[in-house]
PDB file of C-alpha atoms in Angstrom:
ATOM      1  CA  UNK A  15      10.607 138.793  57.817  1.00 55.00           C
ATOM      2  CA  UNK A  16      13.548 139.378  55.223  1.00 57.00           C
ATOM      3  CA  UNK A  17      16.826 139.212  56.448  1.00 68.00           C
ATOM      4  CA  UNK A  18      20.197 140.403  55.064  1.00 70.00           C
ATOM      5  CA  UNK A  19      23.317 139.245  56.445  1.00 82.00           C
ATOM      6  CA  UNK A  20      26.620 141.822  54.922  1.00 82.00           C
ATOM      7  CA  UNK A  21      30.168 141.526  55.363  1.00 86.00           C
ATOM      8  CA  UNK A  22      31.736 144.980  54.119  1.00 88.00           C
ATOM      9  CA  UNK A  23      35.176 145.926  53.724  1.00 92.00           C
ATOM     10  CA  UNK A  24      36.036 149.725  53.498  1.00 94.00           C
ATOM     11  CA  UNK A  25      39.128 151.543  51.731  1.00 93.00           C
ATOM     12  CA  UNK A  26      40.082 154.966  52.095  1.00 94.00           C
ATOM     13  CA  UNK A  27      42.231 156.699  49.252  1.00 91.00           C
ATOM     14  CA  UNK A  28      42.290 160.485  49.526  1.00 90.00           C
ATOM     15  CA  UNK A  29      39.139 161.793  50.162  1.00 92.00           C
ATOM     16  CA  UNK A  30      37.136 158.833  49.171  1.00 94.00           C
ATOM     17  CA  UNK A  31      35.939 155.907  51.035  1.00 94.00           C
ATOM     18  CA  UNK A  32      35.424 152.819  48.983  1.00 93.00           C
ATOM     19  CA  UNK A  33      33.028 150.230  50.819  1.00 92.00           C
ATOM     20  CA  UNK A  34      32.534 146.243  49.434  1.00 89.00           C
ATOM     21  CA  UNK A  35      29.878 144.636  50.614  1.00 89.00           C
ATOM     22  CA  UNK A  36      28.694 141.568  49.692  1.00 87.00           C
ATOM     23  CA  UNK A  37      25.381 140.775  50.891  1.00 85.00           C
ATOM     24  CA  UNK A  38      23.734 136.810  51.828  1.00 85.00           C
ATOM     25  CA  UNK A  39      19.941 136.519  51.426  1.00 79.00           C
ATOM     26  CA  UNK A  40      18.213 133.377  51.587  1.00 74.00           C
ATOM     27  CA  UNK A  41      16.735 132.599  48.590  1.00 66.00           C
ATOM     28  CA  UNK A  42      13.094 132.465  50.006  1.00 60.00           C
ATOM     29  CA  UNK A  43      13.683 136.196  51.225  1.00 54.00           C
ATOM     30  CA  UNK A  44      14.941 137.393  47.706  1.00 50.00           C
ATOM     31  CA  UNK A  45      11.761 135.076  45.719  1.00 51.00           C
ATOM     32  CA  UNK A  46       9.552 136.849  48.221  1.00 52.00           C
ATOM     33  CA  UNK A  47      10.911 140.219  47.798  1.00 54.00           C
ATOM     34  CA  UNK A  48      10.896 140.240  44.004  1.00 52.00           C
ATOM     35  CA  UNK A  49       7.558 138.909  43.933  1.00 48.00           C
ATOM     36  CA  UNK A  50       6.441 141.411  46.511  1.00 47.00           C
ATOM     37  CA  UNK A  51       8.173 144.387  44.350  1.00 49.00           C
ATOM     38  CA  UNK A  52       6.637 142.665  41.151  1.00 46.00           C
ATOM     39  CA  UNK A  53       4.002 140.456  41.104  1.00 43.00           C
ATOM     40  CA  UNK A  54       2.069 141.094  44.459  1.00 43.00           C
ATOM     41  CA  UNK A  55      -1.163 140.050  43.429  1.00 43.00           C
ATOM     42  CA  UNK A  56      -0.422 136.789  41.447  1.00 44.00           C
ATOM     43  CA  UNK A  57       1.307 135.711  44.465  1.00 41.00           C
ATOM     44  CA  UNK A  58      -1.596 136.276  46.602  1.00 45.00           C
ATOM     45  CA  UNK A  59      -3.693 134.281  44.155  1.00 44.00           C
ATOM     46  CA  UNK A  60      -1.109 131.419  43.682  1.00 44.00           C
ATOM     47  CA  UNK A  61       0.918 130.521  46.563  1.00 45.00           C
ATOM     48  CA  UNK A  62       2.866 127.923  45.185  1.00 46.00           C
ATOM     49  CA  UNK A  63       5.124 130.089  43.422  1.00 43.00           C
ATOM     50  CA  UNK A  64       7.087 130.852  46.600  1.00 45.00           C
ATOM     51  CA  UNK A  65       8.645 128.157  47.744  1.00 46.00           C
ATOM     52  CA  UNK A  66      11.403 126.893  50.511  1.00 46.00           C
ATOM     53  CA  UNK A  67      14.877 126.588  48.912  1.00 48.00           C
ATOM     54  CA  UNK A  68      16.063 124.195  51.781  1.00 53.00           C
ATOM     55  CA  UNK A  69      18.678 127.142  52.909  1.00 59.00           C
ATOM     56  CA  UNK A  70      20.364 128.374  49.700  1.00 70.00           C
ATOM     57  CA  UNK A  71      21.712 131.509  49.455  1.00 72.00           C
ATOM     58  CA  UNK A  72      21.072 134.445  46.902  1.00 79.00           C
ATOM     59  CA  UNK A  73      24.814 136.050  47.537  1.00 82.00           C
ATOM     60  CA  UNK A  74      25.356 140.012  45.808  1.00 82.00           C
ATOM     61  CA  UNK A  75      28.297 142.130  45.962  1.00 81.00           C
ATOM     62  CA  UNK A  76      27.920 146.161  46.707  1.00 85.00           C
ATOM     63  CA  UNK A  77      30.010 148.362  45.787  1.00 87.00           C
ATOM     64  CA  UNK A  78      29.850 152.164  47.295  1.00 91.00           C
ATOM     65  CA  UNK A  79      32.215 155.353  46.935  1.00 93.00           C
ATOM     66  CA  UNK A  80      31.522 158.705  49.201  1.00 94.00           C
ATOM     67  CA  UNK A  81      33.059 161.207  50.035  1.00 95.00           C
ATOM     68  CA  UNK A  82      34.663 160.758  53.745  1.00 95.00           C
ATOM     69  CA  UNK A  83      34.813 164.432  53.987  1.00 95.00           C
ATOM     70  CA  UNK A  84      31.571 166.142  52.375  1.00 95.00           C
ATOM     71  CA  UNK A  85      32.473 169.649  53.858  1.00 96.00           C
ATOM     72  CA  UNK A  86      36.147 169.645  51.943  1.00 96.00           C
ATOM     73  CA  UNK A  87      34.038 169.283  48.881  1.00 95.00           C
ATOM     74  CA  UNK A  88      31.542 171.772  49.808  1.00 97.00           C
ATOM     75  CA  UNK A  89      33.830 174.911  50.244  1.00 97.00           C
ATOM     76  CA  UNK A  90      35.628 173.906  47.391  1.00 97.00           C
ATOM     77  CA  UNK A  91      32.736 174.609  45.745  1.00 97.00           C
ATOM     78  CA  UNK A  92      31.783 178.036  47.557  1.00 98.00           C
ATOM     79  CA  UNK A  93      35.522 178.697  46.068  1.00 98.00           C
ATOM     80  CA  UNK A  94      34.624 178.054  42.728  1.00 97.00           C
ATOM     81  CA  UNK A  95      30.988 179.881  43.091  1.00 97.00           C
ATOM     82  CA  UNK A  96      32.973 182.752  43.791  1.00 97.00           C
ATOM     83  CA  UNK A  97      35.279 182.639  41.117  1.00 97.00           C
ATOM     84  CA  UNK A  98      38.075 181.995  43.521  1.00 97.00           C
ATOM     85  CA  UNK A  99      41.004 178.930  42.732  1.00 97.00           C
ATOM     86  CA  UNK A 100      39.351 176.141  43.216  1.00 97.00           C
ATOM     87  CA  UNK A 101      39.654 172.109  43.648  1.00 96.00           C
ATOM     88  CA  UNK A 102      35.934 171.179  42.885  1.00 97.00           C
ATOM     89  CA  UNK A 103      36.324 169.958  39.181  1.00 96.00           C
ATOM     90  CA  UNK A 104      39.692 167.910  39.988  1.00 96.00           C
ATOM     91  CA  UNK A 105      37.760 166.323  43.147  1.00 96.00           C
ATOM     92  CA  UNK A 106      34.444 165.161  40.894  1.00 95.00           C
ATOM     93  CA  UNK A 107      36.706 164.146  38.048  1.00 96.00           C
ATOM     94  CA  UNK A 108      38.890 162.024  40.481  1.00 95.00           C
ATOM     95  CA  UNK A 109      35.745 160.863  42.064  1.00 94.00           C
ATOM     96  CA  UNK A 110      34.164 159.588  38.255  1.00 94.00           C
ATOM     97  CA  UNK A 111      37.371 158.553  37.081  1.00 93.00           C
ATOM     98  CA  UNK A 112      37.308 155.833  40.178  1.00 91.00           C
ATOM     99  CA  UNK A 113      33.559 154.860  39.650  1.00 90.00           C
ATOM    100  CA  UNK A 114      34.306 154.800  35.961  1.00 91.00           C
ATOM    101  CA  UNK A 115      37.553 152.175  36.452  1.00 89.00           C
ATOM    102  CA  UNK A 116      35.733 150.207  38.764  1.00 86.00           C
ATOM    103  CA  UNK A 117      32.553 149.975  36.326  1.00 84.00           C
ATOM    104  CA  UNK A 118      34.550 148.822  33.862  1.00 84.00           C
ATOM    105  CA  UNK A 119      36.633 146.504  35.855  1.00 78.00           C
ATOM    106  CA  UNK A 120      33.628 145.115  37.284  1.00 70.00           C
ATOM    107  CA  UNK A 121      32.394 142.487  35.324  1.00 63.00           C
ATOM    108  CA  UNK A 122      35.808 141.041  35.150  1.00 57.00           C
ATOM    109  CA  UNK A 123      37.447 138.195  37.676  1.00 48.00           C
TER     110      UNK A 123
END
């Protein structure tokens, strides 16, 4: 069985929810699923290559953005279909702009 414990934090700002997650997997689950995902058959044929990690953890951070209000977006856009004033392009650029900033920002402590 593969198990996933998550402990997720969510932001709103405007229209956009930002959820953290970061995600605990013992190690045996995540050696198991990559070799499941990868090498199926070699582990079949040699079972010694998964092996009990005595209760480490494999520990992964998650980072989402939506839209909490999908509908705002979507008659924006029916606006801008019909050549009406429009929001669409600011709300995608303000949307990128945040996935962009936090991309960058990511790697960094």
């Amino acid at each position: 069985m593969y198990e996933r414990n998550k402990d997720r934090l969510s932001y709103a700002h405007g229209n956009i929810q930002f959820d953290l997650t970061q995600v605990k997997s013992p190690v045996n689950n995540v050696i198991s699923r990559r070799l499941m995902n990868a090498t199926l058959l070699y582990a079949y044929n040699n079972p010694s290559v998964i092996q009990d990690t005595s209760g480490q953890q494999d520990v992964t951070h998650e980072l989402e953005l939506e839209f909490i209000d999908t509908r705002i977006l979507a008659a924006e856009k029916r606006k801008q279909a019909q050549g009406e004033p429009s929001e669409f392009a600011s709300m995608v650029e303000v949307f990128l702009d945040n996935a962009r900033i936090l991309s960058k920002r990511g790697g960094r402590a």
